mmCIF file with all atom_site columns, C-alpha atoms and ligand atoms in Angstrom:
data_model
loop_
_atom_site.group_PDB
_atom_site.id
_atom_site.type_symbol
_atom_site.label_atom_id
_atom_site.label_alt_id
_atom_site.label_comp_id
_atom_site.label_asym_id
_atom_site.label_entity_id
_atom_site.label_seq_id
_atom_site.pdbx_PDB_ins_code
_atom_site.Cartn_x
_atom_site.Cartn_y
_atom_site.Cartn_z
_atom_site.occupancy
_atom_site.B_iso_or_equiv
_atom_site.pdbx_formal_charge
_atom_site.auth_seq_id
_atom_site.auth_comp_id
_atom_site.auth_asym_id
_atom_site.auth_atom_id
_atom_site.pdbx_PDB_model_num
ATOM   1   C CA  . UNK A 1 1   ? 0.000   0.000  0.000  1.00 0.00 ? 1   UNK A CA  1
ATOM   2   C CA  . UNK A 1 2   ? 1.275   3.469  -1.340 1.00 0.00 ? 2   UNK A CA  1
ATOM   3   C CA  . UNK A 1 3   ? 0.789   6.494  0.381  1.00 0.00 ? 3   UNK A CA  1
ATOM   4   C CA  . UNK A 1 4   ? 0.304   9.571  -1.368 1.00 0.00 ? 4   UNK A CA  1
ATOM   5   C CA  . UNK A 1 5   ? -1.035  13.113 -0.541 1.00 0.00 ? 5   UNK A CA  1
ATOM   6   C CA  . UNK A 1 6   ? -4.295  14.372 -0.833 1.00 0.00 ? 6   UNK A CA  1
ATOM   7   C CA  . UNK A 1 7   ? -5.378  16.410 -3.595 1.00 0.00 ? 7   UNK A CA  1
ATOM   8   C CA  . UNK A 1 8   ? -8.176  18.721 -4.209 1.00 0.00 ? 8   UNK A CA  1
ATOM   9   C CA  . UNK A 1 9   ? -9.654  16.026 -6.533 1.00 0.00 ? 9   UNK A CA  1
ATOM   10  C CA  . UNK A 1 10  ? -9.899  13.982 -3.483 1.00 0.00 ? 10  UNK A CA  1
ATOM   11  C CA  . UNK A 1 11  ? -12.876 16.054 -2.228 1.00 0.00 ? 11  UNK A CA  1
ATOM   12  C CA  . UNK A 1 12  ? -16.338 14.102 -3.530 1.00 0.00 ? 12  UNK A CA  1
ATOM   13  C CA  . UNK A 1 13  ? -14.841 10.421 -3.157 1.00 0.00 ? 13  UNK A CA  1
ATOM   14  C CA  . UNK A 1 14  ? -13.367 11.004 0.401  1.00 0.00 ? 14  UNK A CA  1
ATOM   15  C CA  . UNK A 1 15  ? -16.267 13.262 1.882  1.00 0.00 ? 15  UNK A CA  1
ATOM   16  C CA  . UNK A 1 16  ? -19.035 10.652 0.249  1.00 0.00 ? 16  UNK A CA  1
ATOM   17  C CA  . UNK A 1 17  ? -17.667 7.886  2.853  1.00 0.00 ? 17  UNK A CA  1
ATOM   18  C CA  . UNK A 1 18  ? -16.919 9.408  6.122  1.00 0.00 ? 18  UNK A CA  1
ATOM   19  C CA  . UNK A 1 19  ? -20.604 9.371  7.028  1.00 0.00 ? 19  UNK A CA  1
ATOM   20  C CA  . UNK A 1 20  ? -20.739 5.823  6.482  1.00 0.00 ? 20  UNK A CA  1
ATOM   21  C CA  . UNK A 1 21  ? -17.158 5.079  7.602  1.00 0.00 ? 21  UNK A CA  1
ATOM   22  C CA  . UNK A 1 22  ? -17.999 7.295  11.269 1.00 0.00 ? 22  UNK A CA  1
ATOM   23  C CA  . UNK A 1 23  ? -21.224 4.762  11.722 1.00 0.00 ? 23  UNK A CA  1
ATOM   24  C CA  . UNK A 1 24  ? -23.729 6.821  10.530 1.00 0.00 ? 24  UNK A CA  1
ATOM   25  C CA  . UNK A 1 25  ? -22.657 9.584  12.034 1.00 0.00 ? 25  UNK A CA  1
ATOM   26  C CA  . UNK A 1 26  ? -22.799 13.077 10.069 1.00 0.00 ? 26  UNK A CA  1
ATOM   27  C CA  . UNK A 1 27  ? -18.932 14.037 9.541  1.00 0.00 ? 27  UNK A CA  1
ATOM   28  C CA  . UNK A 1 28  ? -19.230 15.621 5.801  1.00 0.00 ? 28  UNK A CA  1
ATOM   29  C CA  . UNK A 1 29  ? -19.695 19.174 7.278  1.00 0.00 ? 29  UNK A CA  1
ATOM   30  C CA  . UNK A 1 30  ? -16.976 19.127 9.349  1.00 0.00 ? 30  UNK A CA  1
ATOM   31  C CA  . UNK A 1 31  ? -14.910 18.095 5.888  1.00 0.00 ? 31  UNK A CA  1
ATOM   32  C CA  . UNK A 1 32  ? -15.260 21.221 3.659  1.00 0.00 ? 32  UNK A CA  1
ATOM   33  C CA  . UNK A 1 33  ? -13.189 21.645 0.387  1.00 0.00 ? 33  UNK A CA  1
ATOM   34  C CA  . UNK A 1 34  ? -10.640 23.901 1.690  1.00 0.00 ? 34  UNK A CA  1
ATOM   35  C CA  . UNK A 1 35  ? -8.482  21.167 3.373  1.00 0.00 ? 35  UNK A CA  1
ATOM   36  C CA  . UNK A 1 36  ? -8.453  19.527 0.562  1.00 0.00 ? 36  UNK A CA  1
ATOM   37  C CA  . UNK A 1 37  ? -6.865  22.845 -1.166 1.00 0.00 ? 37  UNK A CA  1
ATOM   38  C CA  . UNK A 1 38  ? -5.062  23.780 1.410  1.00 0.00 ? 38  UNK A CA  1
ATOM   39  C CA  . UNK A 1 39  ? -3.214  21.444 3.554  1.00 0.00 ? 39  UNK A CA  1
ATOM   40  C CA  . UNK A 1 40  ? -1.719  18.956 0.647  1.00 0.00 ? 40  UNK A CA  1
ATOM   41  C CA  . UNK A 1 41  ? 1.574   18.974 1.957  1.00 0.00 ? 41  UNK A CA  1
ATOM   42  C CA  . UNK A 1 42  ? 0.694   17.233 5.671  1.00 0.00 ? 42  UNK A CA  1
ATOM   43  C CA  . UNK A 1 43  ? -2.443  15.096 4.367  1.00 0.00 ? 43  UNK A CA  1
ATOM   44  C CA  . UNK A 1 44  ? -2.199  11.765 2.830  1.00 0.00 ? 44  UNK A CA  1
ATOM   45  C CA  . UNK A 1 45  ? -4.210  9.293  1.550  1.00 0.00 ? 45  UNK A CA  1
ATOM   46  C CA  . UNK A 1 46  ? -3.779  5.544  1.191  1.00 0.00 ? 46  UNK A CA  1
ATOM   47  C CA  . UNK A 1 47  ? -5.530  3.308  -2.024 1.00 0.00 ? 47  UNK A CA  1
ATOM   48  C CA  . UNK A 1 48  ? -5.745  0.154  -3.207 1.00 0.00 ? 48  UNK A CA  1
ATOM   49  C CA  . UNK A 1 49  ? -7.076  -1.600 -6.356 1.00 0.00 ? 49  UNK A CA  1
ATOM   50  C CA  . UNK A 1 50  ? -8.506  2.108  -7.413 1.00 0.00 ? 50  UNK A CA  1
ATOM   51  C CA  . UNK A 1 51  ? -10.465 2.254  -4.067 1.00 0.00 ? 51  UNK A CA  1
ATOM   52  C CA  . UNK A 1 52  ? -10.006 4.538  -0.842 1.00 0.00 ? 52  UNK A CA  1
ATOM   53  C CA  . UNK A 1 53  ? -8.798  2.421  1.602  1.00 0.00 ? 53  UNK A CA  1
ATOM   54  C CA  . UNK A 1 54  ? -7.857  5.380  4.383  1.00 0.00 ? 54  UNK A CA  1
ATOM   55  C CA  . UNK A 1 55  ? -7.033  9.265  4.579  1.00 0.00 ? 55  UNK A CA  1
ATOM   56  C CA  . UNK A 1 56  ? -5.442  11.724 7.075  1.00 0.00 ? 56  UNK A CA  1
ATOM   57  C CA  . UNK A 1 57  ? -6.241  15.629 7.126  1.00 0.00 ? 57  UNK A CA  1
ATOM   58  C CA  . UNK A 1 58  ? -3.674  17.226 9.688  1.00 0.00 ? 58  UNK A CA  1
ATOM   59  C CA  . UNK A 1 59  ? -1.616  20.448 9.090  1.00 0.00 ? 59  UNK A CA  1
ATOM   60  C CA  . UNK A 1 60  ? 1.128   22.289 10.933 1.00 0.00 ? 60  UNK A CA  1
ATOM   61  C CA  . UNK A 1 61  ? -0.051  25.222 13.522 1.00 0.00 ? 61  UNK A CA  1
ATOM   62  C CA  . UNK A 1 62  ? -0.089  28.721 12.134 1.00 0.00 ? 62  UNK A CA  1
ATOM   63  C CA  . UNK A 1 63  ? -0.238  29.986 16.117 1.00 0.00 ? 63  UNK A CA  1
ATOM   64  C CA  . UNK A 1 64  ? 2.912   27.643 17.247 1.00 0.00 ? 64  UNK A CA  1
ATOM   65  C CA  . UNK A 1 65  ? 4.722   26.435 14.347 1.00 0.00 ? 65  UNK A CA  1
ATOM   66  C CA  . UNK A 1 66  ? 6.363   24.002 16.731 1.00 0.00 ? 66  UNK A CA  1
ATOM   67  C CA  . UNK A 1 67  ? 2.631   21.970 16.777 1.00 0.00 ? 67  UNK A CA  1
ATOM   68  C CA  . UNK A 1 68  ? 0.879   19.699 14.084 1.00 0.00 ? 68  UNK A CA  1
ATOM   69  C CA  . UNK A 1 69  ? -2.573  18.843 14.278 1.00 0.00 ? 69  UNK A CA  1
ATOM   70  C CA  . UNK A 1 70  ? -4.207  15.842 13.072 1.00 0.00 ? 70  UNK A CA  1
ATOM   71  C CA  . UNK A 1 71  ? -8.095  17.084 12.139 1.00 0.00 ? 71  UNK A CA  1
ATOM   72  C CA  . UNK A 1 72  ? -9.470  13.525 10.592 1.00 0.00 ? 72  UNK A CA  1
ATOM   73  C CA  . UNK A 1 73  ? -8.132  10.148 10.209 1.00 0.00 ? 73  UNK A CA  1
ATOM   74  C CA  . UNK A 1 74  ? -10.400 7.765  8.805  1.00 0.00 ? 74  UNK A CA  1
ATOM   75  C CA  . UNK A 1 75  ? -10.024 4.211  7.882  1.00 0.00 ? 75  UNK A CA  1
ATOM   76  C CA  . UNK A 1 76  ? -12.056 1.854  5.655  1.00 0.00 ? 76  UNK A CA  1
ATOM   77  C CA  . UNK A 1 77  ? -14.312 -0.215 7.873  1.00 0.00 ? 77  UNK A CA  1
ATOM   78  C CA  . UNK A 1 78  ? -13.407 -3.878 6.132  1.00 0.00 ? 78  UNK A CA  1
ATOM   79  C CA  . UNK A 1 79  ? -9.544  -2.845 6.295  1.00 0.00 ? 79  UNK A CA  1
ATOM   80  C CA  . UNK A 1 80  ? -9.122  -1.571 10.219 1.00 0.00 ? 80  UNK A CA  1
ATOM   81  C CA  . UNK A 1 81  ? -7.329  -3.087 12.683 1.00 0.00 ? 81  UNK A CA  1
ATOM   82  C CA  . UNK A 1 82  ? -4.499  -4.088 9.881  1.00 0.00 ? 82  UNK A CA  1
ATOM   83  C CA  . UNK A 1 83  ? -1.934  -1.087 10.963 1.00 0.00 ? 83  UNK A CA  1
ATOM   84  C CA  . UNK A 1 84  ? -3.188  1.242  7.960  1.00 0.00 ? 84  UNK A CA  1
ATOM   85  C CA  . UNK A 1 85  ? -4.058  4.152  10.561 1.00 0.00 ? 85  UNK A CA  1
ATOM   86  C CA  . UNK A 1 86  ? -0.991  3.349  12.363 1.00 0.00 ? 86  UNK A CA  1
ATOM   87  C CA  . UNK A 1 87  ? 1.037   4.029  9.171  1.00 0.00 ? 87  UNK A CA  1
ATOM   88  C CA  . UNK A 1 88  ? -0.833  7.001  8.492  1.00 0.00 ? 88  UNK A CA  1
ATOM   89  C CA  . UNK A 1 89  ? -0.097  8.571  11.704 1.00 0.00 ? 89  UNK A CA  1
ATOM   90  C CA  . UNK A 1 90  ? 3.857   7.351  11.987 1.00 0.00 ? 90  UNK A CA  1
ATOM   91  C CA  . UNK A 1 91  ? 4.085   9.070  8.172  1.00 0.00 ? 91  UNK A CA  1
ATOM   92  C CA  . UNK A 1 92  ? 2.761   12.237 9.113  1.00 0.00 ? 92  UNK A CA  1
ATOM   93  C CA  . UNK A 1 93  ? 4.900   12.107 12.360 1.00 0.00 ? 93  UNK A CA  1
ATOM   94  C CA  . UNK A 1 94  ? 7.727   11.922 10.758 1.00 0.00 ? 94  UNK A CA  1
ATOM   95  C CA  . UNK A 1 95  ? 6.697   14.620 7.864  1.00 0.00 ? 95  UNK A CA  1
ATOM   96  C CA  . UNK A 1 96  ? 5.782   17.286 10.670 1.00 0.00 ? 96  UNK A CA  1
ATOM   97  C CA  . UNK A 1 97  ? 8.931   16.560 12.376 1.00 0.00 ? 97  UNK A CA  1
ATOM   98  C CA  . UNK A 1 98  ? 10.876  16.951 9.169  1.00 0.00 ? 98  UNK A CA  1
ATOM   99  C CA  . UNK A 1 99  ? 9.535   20.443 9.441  1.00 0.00 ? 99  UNK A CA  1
ATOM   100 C CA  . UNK A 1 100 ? 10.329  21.539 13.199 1.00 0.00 ? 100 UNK A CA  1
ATOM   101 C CA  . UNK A 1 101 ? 7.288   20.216 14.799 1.00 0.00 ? 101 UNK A CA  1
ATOM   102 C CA  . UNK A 1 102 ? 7.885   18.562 18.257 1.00 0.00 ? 102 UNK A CA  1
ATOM   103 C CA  . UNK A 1 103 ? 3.992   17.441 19.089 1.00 0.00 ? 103 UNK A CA  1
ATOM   104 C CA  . UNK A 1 104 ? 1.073   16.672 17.758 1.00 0.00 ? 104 UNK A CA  1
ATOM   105 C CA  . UNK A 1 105 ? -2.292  17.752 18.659 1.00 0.00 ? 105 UNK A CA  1
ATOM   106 C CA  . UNK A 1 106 ? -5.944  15.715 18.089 1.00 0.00 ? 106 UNK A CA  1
ATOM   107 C CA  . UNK A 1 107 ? -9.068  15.774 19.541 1.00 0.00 ? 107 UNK A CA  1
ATOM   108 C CA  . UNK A 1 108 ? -11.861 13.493 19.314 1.00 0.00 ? 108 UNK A CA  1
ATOM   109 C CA  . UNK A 1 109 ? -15.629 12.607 20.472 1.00 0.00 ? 109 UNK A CA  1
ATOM   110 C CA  . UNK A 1 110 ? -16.037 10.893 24.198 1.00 0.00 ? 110 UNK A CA  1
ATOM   111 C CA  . UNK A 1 111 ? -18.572 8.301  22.719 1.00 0.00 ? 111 UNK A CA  1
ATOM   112 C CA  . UNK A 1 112 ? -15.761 7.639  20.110 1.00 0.00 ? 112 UNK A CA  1
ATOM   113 C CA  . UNK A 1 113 ? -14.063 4.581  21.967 1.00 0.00 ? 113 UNK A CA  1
ATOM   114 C CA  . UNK A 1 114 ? -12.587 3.347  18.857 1.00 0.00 ? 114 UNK A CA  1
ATOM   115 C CA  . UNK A 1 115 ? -10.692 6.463  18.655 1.00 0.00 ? 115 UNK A CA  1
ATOM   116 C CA  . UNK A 1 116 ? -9.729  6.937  22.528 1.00 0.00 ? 116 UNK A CA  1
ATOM   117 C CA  . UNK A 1 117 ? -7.880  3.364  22.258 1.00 0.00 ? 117 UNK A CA  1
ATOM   118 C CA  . UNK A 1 118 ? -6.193  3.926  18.942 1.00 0.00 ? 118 UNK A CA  1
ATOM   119 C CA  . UNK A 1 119 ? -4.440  7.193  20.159 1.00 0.00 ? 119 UNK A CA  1
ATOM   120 C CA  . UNK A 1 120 ? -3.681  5.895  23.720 1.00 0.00 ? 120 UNK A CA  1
ATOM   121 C CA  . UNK A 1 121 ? -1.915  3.081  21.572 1.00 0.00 ? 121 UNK A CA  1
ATOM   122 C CA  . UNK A 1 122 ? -0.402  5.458  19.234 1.00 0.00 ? 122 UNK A CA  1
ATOM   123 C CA  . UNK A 1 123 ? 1.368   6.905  22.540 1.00 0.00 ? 123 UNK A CA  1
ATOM   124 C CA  . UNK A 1 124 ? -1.106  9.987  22.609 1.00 0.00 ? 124 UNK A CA  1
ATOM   125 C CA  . UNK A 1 125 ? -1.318  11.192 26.232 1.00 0.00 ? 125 UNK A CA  1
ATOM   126 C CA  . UNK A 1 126 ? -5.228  12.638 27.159 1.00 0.00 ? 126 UNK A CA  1
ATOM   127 C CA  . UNK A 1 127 ? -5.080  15.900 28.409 1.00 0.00 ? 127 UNK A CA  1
ATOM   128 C CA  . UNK A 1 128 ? -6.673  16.705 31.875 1.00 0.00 ? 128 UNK A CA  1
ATOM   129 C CA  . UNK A 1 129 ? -9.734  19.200 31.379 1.00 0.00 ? 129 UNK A CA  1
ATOM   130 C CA  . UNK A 1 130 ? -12.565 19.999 32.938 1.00 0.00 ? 130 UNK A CA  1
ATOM   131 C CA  . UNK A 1 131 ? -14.749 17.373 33.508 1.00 0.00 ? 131 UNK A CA  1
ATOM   132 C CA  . UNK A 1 132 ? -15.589 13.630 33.066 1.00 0.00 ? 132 UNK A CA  1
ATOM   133 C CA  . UNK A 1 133 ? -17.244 11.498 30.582 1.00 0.00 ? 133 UNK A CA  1
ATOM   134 C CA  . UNK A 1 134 ? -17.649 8.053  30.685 1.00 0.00 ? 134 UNK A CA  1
ATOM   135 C CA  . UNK A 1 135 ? -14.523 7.786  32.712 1.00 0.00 ? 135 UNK A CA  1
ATOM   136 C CA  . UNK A 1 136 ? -12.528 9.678  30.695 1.00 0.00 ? 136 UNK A CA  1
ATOM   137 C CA  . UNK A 1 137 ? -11.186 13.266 31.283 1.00 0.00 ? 137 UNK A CA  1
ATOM   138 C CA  . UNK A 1 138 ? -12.664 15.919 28.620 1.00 0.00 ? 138 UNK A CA  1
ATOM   139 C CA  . UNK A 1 139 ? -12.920 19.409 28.052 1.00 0.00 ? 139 UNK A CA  1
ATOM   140 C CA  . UNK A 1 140 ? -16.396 20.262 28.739 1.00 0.00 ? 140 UNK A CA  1
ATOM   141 C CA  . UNK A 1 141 ? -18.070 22.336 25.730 1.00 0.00 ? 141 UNK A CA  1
ATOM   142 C CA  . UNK A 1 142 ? -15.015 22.660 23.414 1.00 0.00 ? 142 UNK A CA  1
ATOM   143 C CA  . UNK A 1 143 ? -16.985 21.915 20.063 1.00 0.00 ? 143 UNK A CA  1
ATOM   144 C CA  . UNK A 1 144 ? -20.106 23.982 21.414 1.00 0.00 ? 144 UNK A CA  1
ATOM   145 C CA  . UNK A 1 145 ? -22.787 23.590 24.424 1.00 0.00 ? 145 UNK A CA  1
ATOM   146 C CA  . UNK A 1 146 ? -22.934 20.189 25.234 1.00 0.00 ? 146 UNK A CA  1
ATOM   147 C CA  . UNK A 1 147 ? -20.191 19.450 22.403 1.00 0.00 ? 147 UNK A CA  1
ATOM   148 C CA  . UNK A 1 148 ? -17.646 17.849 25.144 1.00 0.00 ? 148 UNK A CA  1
ATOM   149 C CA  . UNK A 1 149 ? -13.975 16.682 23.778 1.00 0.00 ? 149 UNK A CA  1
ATOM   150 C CA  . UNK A 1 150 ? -11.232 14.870 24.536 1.00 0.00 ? 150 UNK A CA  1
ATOM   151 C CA  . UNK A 1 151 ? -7.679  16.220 23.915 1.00 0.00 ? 151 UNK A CA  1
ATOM   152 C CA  . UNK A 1 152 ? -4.680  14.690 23.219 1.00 0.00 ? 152 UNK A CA  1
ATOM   153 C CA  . UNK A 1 153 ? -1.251  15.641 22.867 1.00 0.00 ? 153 UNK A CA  1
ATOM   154 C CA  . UNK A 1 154 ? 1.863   12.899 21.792 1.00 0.00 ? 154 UNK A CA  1
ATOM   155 C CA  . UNK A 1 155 ? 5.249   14.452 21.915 1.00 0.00 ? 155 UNK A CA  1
ATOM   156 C CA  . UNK A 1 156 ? 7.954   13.578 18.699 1.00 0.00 ? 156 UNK A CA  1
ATOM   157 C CA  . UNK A 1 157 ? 11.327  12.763 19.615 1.00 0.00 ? 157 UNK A CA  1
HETATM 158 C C1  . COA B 2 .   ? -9.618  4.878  14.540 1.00 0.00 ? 1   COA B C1  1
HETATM 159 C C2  . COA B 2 .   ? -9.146  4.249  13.195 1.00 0.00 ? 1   COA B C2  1
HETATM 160 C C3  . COA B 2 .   ? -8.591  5.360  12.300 1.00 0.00 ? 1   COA B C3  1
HETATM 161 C C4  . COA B 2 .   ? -8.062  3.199  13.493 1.00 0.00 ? 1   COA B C4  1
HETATM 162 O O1  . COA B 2 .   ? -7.521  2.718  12.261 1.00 0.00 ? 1   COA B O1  1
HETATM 163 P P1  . COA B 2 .   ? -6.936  1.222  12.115 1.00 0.00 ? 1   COA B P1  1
HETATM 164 O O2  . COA B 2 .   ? -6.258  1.134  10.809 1.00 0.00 ? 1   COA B O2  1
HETATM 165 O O3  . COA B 2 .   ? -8.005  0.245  12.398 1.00 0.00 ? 1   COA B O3  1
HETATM 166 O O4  . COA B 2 .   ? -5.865  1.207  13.320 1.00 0.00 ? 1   COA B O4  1
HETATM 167 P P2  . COA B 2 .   ? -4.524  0.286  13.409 1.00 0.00 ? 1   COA B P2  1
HETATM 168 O O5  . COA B 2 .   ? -4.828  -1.070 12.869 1.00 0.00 ? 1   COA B O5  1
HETATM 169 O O6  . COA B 2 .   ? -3.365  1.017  12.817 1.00 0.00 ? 1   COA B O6  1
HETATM 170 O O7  . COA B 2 .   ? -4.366  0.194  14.985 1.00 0.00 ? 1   COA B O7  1
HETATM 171 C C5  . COA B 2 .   ? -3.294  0.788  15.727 1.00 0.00 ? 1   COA B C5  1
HETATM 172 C C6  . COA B 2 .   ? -3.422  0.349  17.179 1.00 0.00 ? 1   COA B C6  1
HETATM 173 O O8  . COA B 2 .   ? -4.635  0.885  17.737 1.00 0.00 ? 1   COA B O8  1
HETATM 174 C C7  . COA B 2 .   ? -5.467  -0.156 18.217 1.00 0.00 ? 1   COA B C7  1
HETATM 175 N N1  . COA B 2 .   ? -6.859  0.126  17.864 1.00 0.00 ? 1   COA B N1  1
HETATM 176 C C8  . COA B 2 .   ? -7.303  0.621  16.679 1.00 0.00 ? 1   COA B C8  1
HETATM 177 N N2  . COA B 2 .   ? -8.655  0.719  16.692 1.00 0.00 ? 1   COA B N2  1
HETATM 178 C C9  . COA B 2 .   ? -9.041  0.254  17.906 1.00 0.00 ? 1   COA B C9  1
HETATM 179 C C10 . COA B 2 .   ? -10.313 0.086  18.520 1.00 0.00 ? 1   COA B C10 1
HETATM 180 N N3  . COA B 2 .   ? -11.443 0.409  17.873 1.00 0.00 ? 1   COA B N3  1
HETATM 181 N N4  . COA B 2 .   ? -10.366 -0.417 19.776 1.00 0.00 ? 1   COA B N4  1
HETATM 182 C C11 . COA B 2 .   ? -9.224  -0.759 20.450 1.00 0.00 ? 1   COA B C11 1
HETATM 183 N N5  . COA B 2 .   ? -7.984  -0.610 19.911 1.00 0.00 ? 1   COA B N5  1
HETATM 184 C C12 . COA B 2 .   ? -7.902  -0.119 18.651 1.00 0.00 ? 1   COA B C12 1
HETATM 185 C C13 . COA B 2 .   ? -5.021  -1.400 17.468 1.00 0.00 ? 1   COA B C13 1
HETATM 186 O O9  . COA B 2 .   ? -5.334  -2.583 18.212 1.00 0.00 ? 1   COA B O9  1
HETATM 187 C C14 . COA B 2 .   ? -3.548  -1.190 17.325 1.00 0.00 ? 1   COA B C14 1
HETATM 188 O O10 . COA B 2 .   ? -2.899  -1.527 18.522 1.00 0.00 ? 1   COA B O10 1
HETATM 189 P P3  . COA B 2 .   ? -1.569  -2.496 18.592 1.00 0.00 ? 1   COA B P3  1
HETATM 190 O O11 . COA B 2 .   ? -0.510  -1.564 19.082 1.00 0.00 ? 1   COA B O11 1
HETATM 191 O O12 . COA B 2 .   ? -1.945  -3.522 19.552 1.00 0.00 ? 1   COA B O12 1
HETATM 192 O O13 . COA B 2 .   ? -1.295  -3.012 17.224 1.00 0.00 ? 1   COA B O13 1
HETATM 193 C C15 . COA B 2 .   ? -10.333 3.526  12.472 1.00 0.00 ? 1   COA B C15 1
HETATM 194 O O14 . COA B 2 .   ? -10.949 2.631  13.373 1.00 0.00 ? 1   COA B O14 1
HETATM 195 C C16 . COA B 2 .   ? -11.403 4.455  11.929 1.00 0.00 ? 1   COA B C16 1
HETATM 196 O O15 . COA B 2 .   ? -11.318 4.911  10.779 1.00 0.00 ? 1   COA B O15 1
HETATM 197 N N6  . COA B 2 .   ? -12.476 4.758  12.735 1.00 0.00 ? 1   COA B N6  1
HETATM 198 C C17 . COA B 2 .   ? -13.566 5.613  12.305 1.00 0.00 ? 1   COA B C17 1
HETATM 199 C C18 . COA B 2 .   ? -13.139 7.022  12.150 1.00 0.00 ? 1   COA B C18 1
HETATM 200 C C19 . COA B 2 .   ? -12.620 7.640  13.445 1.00 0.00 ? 1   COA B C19 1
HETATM 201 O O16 . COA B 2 .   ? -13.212 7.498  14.497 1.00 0.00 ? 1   COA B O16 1
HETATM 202 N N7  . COA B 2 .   ? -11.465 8.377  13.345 1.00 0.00 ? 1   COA B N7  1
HETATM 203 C C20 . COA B 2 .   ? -10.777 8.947  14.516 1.00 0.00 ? 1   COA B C20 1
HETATM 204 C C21 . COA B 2 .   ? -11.317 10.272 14.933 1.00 0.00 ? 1   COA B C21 1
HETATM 205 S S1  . COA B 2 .   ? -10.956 11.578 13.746 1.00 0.00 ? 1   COA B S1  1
#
């Protein structure tokens, strides 16, 4: 499996799946075009056969250039648990790195379980915050009222 960066052609294919590929759960919006202009140089995307097997949106801070941030990782549901999202993430580590960056900043849903494992696994560290959801810490309204997030941090060495 190659990895290759996202283009701005990428934009229908990838943003048709990530409802489906989040359960059900409406993502698209939070997917608009202009990452898929903008950020080419830290977001990849992984295929196989012709089909979308897995993509990663992240980009380097703008406020502390020594910061990435990982906004979406999403793999195919009939090819997870095979290392493909590890080998996203370890790729743009090392990109990030290549360009100053010492950590790497994410933040995902507290109902997301699948996503809480795979970063504490990845070596992410959850940040402490202000409250307490299903046993894990979160910062309470960060995405909105009632919109409650956890954050992570993993520092590159
Ligand atoms: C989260 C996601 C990207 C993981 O991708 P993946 O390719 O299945 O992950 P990998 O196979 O590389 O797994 C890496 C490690 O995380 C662990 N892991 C991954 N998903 C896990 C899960 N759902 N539950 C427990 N552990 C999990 C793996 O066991 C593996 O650990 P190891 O060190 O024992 O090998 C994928 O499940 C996905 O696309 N989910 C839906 C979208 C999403 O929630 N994205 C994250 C928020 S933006």
């Amino acid at each position: 499996l190659t990895i290759r960066h996202l283009e701005a052609t990428d934009y229908l294919r990838v943003t048709a799946v990530v409802d489906d590929w989040w359960g059900g759960r409406p993502m698209r919006a939070l997917l608009p075009r202009l990452f898929f202009e903008h950020f080419r140089a830290t977001s990849f995307v992984i295929e196989a056969d012709g089909e979308l097997r897995a993509f990663l949106i992240g980009f380097r801070s703008q406020t502390d250039a020594s910061v990435a941030y990982i906004h979406f990782v999403g793999v195919h549901p009939q090819h997870r648990a095979a290392g493909i999202g590890r080998r996203l993430y370890l790729h743009f580590f090392n990109v990030v790195q290549a360009s100053g960056c010492n950590e790497v900043h994410c933040i995902t849903s507290p109902a997301n379980k699948g996503s809480i494992a795979y970063h504490q696994r990845l070596g992410f560290e959850l940040q402490p915050g202000d409250g307490v959801v299903g046993g894990v810490p979160v910062t309470l309204h960060h995405g909105g009222e009632d919109q409650h997030r956890v954050l992570f941090r993993k520092l590159l060495r």
